Structures are given as structure tokens and as C-alpha cells.
XYZ file of C-alpha atoms in Angstrom:
530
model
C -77.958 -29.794 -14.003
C -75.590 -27.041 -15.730
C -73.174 -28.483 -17.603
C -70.178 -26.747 -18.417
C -69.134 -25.367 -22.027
C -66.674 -27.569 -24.426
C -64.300 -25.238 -24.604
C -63.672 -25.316 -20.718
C -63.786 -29.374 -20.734
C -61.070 -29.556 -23.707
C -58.964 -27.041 -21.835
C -59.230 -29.336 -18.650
C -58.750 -32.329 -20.581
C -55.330 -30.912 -22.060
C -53.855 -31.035 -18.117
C -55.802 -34.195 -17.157
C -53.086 -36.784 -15.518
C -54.396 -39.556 -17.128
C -53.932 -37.813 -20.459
C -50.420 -40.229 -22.226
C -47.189 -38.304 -22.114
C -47.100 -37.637 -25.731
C -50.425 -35.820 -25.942
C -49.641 -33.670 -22.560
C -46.162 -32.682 -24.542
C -46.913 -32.751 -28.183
C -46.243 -29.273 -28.601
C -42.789 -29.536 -27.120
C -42.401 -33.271 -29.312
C -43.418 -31.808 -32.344
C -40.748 -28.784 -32.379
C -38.242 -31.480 -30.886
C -39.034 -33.404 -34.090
C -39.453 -30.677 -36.758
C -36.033 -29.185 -35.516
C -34.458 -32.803 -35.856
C -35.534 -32.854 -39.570
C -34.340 -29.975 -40.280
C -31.522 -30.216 -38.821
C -31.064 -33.639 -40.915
C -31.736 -32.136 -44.040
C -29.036 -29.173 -43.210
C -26.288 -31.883 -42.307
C -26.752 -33.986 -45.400
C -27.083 -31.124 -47.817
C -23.792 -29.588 -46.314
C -22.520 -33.238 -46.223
C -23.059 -32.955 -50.423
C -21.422 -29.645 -50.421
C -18.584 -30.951 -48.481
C -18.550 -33.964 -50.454
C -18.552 -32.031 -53.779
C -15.817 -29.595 -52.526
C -12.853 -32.213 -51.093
C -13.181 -33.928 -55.019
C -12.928 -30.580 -56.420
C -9.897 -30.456 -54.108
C -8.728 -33.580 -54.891
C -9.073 -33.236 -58.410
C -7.314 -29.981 -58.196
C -4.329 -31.746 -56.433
C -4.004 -34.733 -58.867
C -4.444 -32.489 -61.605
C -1.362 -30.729 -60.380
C 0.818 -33.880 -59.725
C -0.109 -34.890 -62.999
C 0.696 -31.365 -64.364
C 4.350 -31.775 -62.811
C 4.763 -35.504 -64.181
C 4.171 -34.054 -67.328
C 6.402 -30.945 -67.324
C 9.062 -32.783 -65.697
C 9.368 -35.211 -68.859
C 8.660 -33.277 -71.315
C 11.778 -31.570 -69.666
C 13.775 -34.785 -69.759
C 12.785 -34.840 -73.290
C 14.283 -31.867 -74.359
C 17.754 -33.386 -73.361
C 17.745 -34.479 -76.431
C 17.114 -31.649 -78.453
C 19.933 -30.164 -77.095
C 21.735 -32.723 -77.866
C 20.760 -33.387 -81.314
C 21.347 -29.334 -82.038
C 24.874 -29.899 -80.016
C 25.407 -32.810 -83.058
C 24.080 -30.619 -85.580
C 26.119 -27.949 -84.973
C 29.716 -30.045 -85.222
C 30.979 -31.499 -87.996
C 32.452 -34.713 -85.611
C 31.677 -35.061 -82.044
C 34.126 -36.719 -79.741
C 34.098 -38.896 -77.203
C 35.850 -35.951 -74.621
C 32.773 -33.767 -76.118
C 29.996 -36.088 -75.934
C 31.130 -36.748 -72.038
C 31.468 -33.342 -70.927
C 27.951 -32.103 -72.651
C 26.192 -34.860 -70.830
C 27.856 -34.064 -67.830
C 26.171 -30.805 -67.907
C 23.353 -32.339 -68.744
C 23.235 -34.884 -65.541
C 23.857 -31.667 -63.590
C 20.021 -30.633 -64.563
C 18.818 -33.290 -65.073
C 19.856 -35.947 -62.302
C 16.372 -38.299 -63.382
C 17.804 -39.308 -66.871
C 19.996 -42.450 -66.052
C 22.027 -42.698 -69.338
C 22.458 -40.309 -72.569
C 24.199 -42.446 -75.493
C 24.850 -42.438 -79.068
C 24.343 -45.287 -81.765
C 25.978 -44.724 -85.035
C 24.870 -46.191 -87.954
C 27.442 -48.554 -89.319
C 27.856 -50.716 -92.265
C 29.394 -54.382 -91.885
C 32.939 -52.752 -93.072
C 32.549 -50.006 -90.219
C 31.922 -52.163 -87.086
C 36.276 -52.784 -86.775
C 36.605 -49.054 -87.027
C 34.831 -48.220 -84.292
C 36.197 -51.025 -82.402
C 39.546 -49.450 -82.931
C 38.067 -46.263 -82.490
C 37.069 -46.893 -79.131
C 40.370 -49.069 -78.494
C 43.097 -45.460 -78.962
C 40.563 -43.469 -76.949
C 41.083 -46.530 -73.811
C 37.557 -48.281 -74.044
C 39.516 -51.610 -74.642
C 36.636 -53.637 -73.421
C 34.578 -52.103 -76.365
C 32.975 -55.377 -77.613
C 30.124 -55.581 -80.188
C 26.934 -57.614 -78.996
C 23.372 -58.184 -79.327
C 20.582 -59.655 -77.570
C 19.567 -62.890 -78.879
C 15.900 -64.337 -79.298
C 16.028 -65.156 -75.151
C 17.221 -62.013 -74.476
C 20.437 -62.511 -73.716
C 23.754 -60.962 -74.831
C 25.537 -62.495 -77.144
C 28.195 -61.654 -79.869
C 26.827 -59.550 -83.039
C 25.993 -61.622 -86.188
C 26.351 -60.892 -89.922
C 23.632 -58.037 -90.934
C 23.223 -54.755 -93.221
C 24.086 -52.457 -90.732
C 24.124 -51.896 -87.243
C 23.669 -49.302 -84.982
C 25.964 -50.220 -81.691
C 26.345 -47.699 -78.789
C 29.264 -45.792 -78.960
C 29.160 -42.883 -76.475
C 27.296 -43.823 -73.126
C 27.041 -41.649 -70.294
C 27.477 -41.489 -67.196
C 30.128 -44.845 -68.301
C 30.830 -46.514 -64.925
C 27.230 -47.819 -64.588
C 26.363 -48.162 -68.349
C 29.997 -50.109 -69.664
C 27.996 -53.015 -70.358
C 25.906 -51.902 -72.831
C 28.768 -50.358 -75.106
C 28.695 -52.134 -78.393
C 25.468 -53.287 -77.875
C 23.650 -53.509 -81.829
C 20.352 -51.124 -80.743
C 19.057 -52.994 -83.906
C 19.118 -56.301 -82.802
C 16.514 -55.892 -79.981
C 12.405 -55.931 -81.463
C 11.634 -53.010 -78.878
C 14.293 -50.758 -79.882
C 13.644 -51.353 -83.161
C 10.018 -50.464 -83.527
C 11.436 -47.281 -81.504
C 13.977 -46.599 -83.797
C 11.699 -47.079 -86.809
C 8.964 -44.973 -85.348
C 11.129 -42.180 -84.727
C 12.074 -42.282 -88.636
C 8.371 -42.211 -89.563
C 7.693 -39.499 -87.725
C 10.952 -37.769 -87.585
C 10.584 -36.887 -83.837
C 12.367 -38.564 -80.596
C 10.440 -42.191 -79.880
C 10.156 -43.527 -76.729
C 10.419 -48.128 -76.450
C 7.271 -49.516 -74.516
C 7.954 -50.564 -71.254
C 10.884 -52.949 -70.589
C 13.819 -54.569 -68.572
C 16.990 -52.242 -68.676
C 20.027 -54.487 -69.433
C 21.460 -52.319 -66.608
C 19.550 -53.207 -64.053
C 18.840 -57.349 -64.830
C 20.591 -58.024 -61.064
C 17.928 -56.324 -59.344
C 14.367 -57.193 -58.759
C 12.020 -57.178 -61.777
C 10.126 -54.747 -60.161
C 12.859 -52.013 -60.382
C 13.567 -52.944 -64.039
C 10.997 -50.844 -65.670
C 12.404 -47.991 -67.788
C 12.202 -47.054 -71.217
C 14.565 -45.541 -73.864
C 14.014 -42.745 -76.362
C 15.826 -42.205 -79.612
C 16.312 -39.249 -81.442
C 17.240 -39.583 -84.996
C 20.178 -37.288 -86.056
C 20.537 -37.328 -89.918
C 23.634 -36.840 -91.965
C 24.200 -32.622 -92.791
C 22.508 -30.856 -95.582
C 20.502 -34.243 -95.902
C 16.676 -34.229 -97.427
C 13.802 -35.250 -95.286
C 10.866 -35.376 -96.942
C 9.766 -38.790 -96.455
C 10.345 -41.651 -95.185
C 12.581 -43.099 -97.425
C 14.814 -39.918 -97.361
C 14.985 -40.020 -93.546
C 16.086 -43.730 -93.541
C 18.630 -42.984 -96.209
C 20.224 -40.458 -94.635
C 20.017 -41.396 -90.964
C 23.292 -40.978 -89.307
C 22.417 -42.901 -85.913
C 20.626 -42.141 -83.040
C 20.855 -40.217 -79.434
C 19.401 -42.654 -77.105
C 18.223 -41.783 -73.449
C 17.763 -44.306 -70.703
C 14.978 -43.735 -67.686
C 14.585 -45.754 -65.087
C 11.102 -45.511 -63.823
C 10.998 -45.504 -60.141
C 14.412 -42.770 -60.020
C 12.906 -40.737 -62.626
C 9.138 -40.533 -61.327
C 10.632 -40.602 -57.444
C 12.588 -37.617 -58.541
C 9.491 -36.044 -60.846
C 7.515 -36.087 -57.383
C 10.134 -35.260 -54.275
C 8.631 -31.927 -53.937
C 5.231 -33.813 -53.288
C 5.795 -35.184 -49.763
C 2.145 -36.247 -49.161
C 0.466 -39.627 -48.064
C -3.113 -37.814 -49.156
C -2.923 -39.909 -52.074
C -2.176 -42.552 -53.516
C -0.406 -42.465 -57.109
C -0.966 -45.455 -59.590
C 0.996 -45.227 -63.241
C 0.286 -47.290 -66.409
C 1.687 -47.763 -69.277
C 2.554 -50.396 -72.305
C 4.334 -53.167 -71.747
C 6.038 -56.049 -73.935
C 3.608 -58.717 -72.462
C 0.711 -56.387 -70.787
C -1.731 -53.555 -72.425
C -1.917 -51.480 -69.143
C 1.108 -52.495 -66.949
C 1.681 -50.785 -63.740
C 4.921 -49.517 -63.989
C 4.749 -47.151 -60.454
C 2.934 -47.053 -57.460
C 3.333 -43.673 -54.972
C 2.345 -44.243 -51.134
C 0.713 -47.914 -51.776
C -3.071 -48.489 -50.225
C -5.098 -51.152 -49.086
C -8.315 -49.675 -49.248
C -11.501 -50.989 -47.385
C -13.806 -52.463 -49.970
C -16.662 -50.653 -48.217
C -14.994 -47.076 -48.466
C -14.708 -46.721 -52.147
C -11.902 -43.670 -52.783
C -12.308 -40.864 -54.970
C -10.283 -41.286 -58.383
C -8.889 -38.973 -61.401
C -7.440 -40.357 -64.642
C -5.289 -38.661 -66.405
C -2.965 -39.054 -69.472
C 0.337 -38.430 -70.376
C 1.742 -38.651 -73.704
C 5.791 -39.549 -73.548
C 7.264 -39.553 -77.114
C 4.489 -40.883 -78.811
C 3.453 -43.078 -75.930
C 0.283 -42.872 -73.580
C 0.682 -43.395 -70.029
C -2.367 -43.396 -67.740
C -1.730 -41.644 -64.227
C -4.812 -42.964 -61.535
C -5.127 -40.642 -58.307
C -6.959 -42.496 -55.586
C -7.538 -40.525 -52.469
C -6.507 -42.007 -48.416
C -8.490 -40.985 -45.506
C -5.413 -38.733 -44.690
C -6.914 -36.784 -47.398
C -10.242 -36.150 -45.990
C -8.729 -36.174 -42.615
C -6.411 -33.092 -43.524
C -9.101 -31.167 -45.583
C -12.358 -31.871 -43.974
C -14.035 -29.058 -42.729
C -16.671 -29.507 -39.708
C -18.856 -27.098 -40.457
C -21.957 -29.707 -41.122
C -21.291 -31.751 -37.839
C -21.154 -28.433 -36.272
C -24.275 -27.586 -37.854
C -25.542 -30.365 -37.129
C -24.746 -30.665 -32.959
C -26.027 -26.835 -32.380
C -28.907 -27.980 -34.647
C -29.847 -30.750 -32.311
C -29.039 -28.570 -29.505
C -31.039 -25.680 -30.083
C -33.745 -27.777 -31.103
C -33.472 -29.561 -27.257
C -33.289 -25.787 -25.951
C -36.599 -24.876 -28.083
C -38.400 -27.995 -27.334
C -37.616 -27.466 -23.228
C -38.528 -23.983 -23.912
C -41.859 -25.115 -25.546
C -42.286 -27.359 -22.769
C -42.111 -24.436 -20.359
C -44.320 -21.913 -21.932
C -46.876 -24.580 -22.205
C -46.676 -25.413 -18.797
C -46.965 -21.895 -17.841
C -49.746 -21.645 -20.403
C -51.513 -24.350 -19.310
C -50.923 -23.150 -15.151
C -52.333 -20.048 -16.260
C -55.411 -21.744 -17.463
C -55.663 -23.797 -14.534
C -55.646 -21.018 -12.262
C -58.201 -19.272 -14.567
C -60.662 -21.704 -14.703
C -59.927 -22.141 -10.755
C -61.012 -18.719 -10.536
C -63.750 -18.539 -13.244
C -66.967 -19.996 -13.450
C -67.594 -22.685 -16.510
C -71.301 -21.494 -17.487
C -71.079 -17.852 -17.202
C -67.635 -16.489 -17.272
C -67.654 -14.524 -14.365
C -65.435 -15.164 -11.017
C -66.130 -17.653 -9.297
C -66.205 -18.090 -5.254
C -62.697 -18.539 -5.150
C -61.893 -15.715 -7.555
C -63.895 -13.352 -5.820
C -62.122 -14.416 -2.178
C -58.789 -13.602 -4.067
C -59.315 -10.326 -5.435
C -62.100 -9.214 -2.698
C -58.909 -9.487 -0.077
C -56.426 -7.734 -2.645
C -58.845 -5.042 -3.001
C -59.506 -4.391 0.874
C -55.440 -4.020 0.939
C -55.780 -1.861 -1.896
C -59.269 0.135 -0.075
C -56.970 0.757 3.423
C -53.691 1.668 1.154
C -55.640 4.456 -1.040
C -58.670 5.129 1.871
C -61.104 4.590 -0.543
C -64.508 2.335 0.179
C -66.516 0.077 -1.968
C -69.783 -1.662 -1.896
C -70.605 -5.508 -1.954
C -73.789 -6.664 -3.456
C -75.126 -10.125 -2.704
C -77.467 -11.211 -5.319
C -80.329 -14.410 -5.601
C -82.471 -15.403 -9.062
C -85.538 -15.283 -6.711
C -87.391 -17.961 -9.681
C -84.593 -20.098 -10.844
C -85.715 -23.138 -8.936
C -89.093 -22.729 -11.653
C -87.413 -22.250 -14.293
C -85.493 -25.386 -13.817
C -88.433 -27.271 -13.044
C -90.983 -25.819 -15.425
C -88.811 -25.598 -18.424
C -85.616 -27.872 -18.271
C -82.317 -26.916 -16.992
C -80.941 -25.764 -20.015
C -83.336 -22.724 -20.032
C -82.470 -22.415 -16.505
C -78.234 -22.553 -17.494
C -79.662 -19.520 -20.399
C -81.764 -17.574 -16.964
C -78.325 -17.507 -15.446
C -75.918 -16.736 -18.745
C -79.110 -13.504 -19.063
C -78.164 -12.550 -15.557
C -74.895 -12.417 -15.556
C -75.429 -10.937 -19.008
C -77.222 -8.018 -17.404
C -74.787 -7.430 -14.325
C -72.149 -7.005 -17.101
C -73.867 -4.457 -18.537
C -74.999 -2.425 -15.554
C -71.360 -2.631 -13.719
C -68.320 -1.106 -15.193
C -65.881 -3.277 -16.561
C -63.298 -2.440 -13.459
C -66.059 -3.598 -11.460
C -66.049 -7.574 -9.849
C -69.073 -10.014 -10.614
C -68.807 -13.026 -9.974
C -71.035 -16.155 -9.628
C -70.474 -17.913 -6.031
C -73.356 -20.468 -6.776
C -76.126 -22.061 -8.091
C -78.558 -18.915 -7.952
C -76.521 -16.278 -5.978
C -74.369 -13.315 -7.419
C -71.407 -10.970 -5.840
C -70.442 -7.479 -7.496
C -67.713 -5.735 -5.836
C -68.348 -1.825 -7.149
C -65.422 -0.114 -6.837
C -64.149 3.149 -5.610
C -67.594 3.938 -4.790
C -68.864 6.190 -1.538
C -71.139 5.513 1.700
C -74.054 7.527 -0.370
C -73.768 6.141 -3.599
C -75.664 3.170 -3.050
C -78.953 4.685 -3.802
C -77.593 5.843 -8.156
C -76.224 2.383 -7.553
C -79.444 0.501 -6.689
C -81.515 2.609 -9.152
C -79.384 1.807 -12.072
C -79.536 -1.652 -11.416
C -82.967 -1.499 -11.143
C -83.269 0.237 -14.532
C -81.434 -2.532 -16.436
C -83.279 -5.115 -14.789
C -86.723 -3.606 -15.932
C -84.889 -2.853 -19.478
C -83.897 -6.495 -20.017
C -87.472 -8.086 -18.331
C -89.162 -5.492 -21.230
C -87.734 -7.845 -24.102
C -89.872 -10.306 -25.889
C -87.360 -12.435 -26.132
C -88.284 -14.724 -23.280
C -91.007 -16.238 -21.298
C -90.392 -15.136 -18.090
C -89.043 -12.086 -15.794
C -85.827 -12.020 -13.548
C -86.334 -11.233 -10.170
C -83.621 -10.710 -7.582
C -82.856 -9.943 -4.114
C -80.418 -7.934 -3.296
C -78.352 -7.499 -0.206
C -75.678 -4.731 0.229
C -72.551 -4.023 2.521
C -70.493 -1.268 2.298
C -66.527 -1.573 3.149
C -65.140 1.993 5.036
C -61.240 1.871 4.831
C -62.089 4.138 8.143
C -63.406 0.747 10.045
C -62.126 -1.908 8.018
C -63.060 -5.550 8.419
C -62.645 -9.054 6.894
C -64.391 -10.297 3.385
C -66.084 -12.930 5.794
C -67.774 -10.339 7.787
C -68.533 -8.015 4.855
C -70.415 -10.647 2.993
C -72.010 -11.897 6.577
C -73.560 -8.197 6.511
C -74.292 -8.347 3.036
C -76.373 -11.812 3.131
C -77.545 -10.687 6.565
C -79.916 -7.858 4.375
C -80.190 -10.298 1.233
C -82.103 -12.940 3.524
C -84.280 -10.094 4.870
C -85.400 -8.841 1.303
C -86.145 -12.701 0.292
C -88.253 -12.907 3.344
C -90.155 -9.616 2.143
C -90.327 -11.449 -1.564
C -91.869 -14.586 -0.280
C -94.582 -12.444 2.008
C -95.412 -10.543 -0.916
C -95.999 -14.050 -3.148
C -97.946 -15.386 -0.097
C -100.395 -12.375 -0.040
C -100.476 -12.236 -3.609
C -101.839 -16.114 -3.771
């Protein structure tokens, strides 16, 4: 039996229905899934990218809002530089004078909630500026201090005091006239600071005695003092500073106004805006929260810490991002990325799918039309292209010749020396057809033992150069050693004249008609030769 080659059964296998889905599309499966990786990868390195750029962005943003805190109190600040060259620079400042520079000053400065001044005052001093204040119409000038519960009460026998004398704006800061700045422990390590270092100090964070009727929440503020010394005074230390202090420029801010007004350009719910700084009671008190959050404990928000220094005190400004942040300044390129991705890889895998169904048709048809053991067309093939070429013969009125060929021995072979020796008899023959016939020529194999060469664009009389060089090769490749035994054929011939044309049935009827003849000489000739 001839078997057919591996390479023919694998191909067949690769179509076989019973063949599992994935191994009849693993081409197609394996782009699908290579593209999907990639693909992956892309997104979630792009995701990083992303990721990486909206903090930068972020950062960048708090940076700035921390920027602007900054510059907008260090502006606040400077108030009192002004004001402590304005005192320098007059020999006695009134009350008309102190009012109408801090008028200008409100006019720039709307954030700073009170500008005052403490002199420093002996016990002998404090009914002068009582009366003081009494012929300029501040008749409900009392003197007061806070007592240990932090209330006001009247002011008690001490050294010296330093009790507020000019306040402005004075309708919403009349209750704190008089009041001893050196009777409270916050303003005092303030005021005491400021000597030490000689520069403006700010109080830690605290309750402003103008605001105790509102909610503790809106309390928060802080005061600064500025020392301003009496003229031509020396400064060198400490002790010279203390000795010659004249009193002190205070300035009142109220938290909430003054950070509310630090950040009205910044309209923005991309963030939220946490502030910190030292309380009486707490280390880290939250003193001001911008756009509030309740974050999902899951979704951890991006965060920048800053500080700010305010006159000698360290306040820490925490940035947290909101998902309008990421919402706003999210850019889709990676999902983008990522949906074409999947797409094209869909498009490539159905496109993979296709050519291999087309690749695998095309086998089909080939091995349809080809014979396993030898190559050559089959039966079937040589139907096909025998009919195209008699359309092709009548079109261009040009004949050709159709051999009909039988391994006269085969049947020995087989059973003499096995049937693989008879499968290598047949692989010799067609062998030798192929090299007696020119390539443009048909041979096929249309069975067990029989042969068909179509020889093309060839003429009524030249069967006979035909016949002779087939005859040639034949002798030629029975001369080699290489085997035990000869090839013998008969032959059978039909010629096809576009001038009286006629079906491949009846051409090959003509053509076996003389190939049964010659076998009948053959077998005669074996008979008498026995």
C-alpha cells in the first residue's frame, strides 16, 4: 500500500474538523493575545507617565498657592515697617495721624483686621494716657487686663504696662483699648521675642478678644508686634533694646478673612487646602481648611507639604488633591491607546484568521489537485487544467498531445520486493517524466500504475521527436546501477486539433484506446519470450 508523505498528513491534519478550536485558530489566538499584552504593557506604562505628570501638576499648583500664601503675608508684614518708619520719622504721633496712616493702610491691605499701638508706660503714666485719650473723646478709654481665666478685668499694680492706645479700624476694636498687652502669657512671649531678636514677632495661635461671640472656630488669629525704640537709642543687645523700648505696633489677623482673602483669586475645588500651625493647647493645630474633603479611604490623594515661616513662626500648608483634579487634567491618551490597541489587535487577529483560512483553502485545493506520493497532478487536477487548456487550444488554434502512460511491472515490484520499493518505482517514474517534459508541460498521476502528460503547444507531426525523446530518457535512467530492475511502459497517445475539437473524455478514450493495444503487444511479446 503507498502511504502518503508526513508533510501532506500534517497539512491535512491542520484543517481536520475534529481538530479543537484553539489548535484550528492558534495563529489568529496567538496575535489576539500577543497584541493584548502589548497593548497592556502600553496602557500601564502611559498610566505611570500620566500618573507621574498630574503630581508634577499638582505639585506645581500647590507650590503656587503656597507661593501666594507666602507673598501675601509677608506683604501684610510689611505694614508694619511702614509703620514703624512712619513712627520713626515723627517726633510724636497723634491719634488724627495714627488713624489716617492706617486708613491708607486698610485701603491695601483689606486682610489685616486691626493696626494698634501699645506704649510703654510706667505706673505714674497709666492716668496720663487715660486723660490723654479722655480730651481727644475716647471717654470709654478704660485700662484692663486679662486675668488667669482669661477674662477682662481691671489692670493691677505692676512695673509697667504696655496698654493699647491707638487701634484701628476703632468701631470693631473699642474693646480692646486699654487693654495691658503685658498682662496676657501669649503676647508676652511675643513681645519678648520680638526684643530678642529685634524684628516684628508674631503670638502662636489664639482666641481674638474681638471675636469671643462667635464660634471658636472663627477665633483663630494671631498678633504681631513690632518693637519701636525710643530715638537715637542703642541696640546692641538685649538689654539695650529692653531699656529703650518705647512700645509696640501691634497687628491683628484673623485667620479665615486673611487666608480667604490671600486665596480669592484661586477659585478652584481641585484641591483641597489644609493649614497648621501652633497653638496654646495643640503642637500642629488646624487653623484653616480650603474646599473641605471626605476622601474614600481606598483612593488615597496625592499630597505636598509645604512651610511657611510668619514672623518667626512655622506654619505647615498640606495640599491634598479631589478627583475634580484628575477629572479636569487627565489626559486620555492611554485609554485611547489602549481601545485602538485592543482594536487593532481584533482587526489583526480576524485578519490572521482570514489569511489562514485562505492559506489553508489553498492547500486544500492543492492537495485536491496533487497527488500525496509523487507530487504530480492528480486525476482531478489534470480534469481541471486539461479543460482550461482545450479553451485555451480553440482560443489560440494551437493543438497538443495527450500521453497515457502504464508501469507495465509494478504489480512485481510490489509483490517481489515490498511496496515501499514499489512507492520508490513510481517516485523514479514520475522522476523521469519530469525530466523528459518541459516544465510548462502537465504530468500527472491518475492512478495506481497509470500516467497523463499533456505536451503543450505541440503539432500533429511532432509526436515522433516526442516519442523518441521519451524513449531516450527511459533507456538513460534503466542504464543506472542504482536499482534492481528496469521501467517499462506503455504508452498510448491522442492528439487534440483546435480544427476538430472534442471533449477531455473522448481525448483520453482515444488515448487509452492505443495504450490497451500496446499492453496487449507487451504481454504477447512476454508470452513468446517464456
Amino acid at each position: 500500500m503507498n502511504q502518503a508523505s508526513p508533510q501532506k498528513r500534517d497539512l491535512a491534519m491542520l484543517v481536520d474538523q475534529r481538530q479543537t478550536s484553539f489548535f484550528k485558530h492558534r495563529p489568529s489566538i496567538l496575535v489576539l493575545i500577543i497584541s493584548i499584552v502589548v497593548t497592556c504593557v502600553t496602557f500601564i506604562k502611559m498610566q505611570e507617565l500620566e500618573k507621574a505628570r498630574l503630581q508634577n501638576e499638582f505639585e506645581h499648583l500647590s507650590n503656587n498657592i503656597v507661593v501666594t500664601l507666602k507673598d501675601s503675608l509677608e506683604n501684610n508684614l510689611q505694614v508694619l515697617n511702614e509703620l514703624s518708619s512712619f513712627y520713626a520719622a515723627s517726633d510724636q504721633v497723634e491719634r488724627s495721624e495714627f488713624k489716617q496712616f492706617a486708613k491708607n493702610i486698610f485701603k491695601r491691605r483689606p486682610d489685616i483686621y486691626m493696626l494698634g499701638w501699645s506704649p510703654r508706660a510706667s505706673q505714674n503714666q497709666l492716668l496720663e494716657l487715660s486723660q490723654s485719650a479722655a480730651t481727644e473723646g475716647i471717654t470709654e478709654y478704660k485700662l484692663k487686663q486679662y486675668d488667669h481665666r482669661g477674662l477682662m478685668v481691671p489692670v493691677q499694680s505692676r512695673e509697667e504696662y504696655f496698654p493699647v492706645f491707638f487701634v484701628e479700624p476703632l468701631e470693631r476694636n473699642r474693646d480692646i483699648l486699654g487693654l495691658d498687652q503685658n498682662s496676657y502669657p501669649i503676647t508676652q512671649i511675643a513681645m519678648k521675642k520680638a526684643l530678642e531678636t529685634g524684628l516684628p514677632a508674631a503670638t502662636m495661635i489664639m482666641n481674638l478678644p474681638q471675636f469671643e461671640n462667635e464660634p471658636a472656630a472663627s477665633r483663630n488669629g494671631f498678633q504681631v508686634f513690632s518693637p519701636v525704640y525710643k530715638k537715637d537709642a542703642v541696640l546692641n543687645s538685649f538689654e539695650d533694646r529692653k531699656e529703650n523700648i518705647a512700645g509696640y505696633l501691634i497687628a491683628s489677623f484673623h485667620i479665615r478673612k486673611m487666608l480667604e482673602s490671600a486665596l480669592k483669586n484661586f477659585k478652584t475645588s481641585e484641591l483641597e487646602l489644609r493649614i497648621y500651625a501652633q497653638g496654646i493647647r495643640d503642637k500642629n493645630k488646624l487653623i484653616y481648611t480650603y474646599n473641605p474633603q471626605t476622601y474614600d479611604k481606598t483612593k488615597r490623594p496625592w499630597t505636598v507639604q509645604s512651610e511657611i515661616k510668619v514672623a518667626g513662626h512655622y506654619w505647615t500648608v498640606i495640599s491634598s488633591s479631589t478627583s475634580v483634579f484628575k477629572k479636569n487634567h487627565y489626559r486620555w491618551e492611554a485609554p485611547a491607546v489602549f481601545v485602538i490597541g485592543i482594536l487593532l489587535g481584533f482587526l489583526l487577529a480576524v485578519y490572521v484568521f482570514s489569511f489562514e483560512r485562505t492559506r489553508i483553502r489553498q492547500i486544500m485545493v492543492a492537495l485536491s489537485l496533487t497527488d500525496e506520493l509523487t507530487q504530480l497532478y492528480n486525476r482531478r487536477g489534470l480534469w481541471l487544467l486539461a479543460d482550461e487548456q482545450i479553451r485555451l487550444s480553440l482560443r489560440h488554434k494551437r493543438g497538443f498531445w495527450l500521453f497515457v502512460m502504464d508501469m507495465d511491472e509494478l504489480k512485481k515490484i510490489n509483490d517481489t520486493m515490498g511496496h515501499l520499493e514499489g512507492d520508490r518505482a513510481i517516485k523514479r517514474m514520475a522522476q523521469m517524466l519530469q525530466s523528459t517534459f518541459r516544465k510548462s508541460d502537465i504530468i500527472s498521476r491518475i492512478g495506481g500504475d497509470e500516467f497523463a502528460v499533456i505536451a503543450l503547444e505541440a503539432s500533429h507531426a511532432s509526436l515522433s521527436a516526442l516519442l523518441d525523446h521519451l524513449q531516450n530518457q527511459l533507456k538513460k535512467n534503466n542504464a543506472l546501477r542504482d536499482y534492481s530492475y528496469k521501467l517499462q511502459i506503455s504508452l498510448g497517445a491522442a492528439f487534440f486539433d483546435p480544427s476538430n475539437p472534442c471533449s477531455i473524455e473522448e481525448l483520453i478514450a482515444r488515448a487509452d484506446k492505443e495504450l490497451y493495444a500496446q499492453k496487449t503487444i507487451h504481454r504477447s511479446q512476454k508470452a513468446t519470450n517464456l
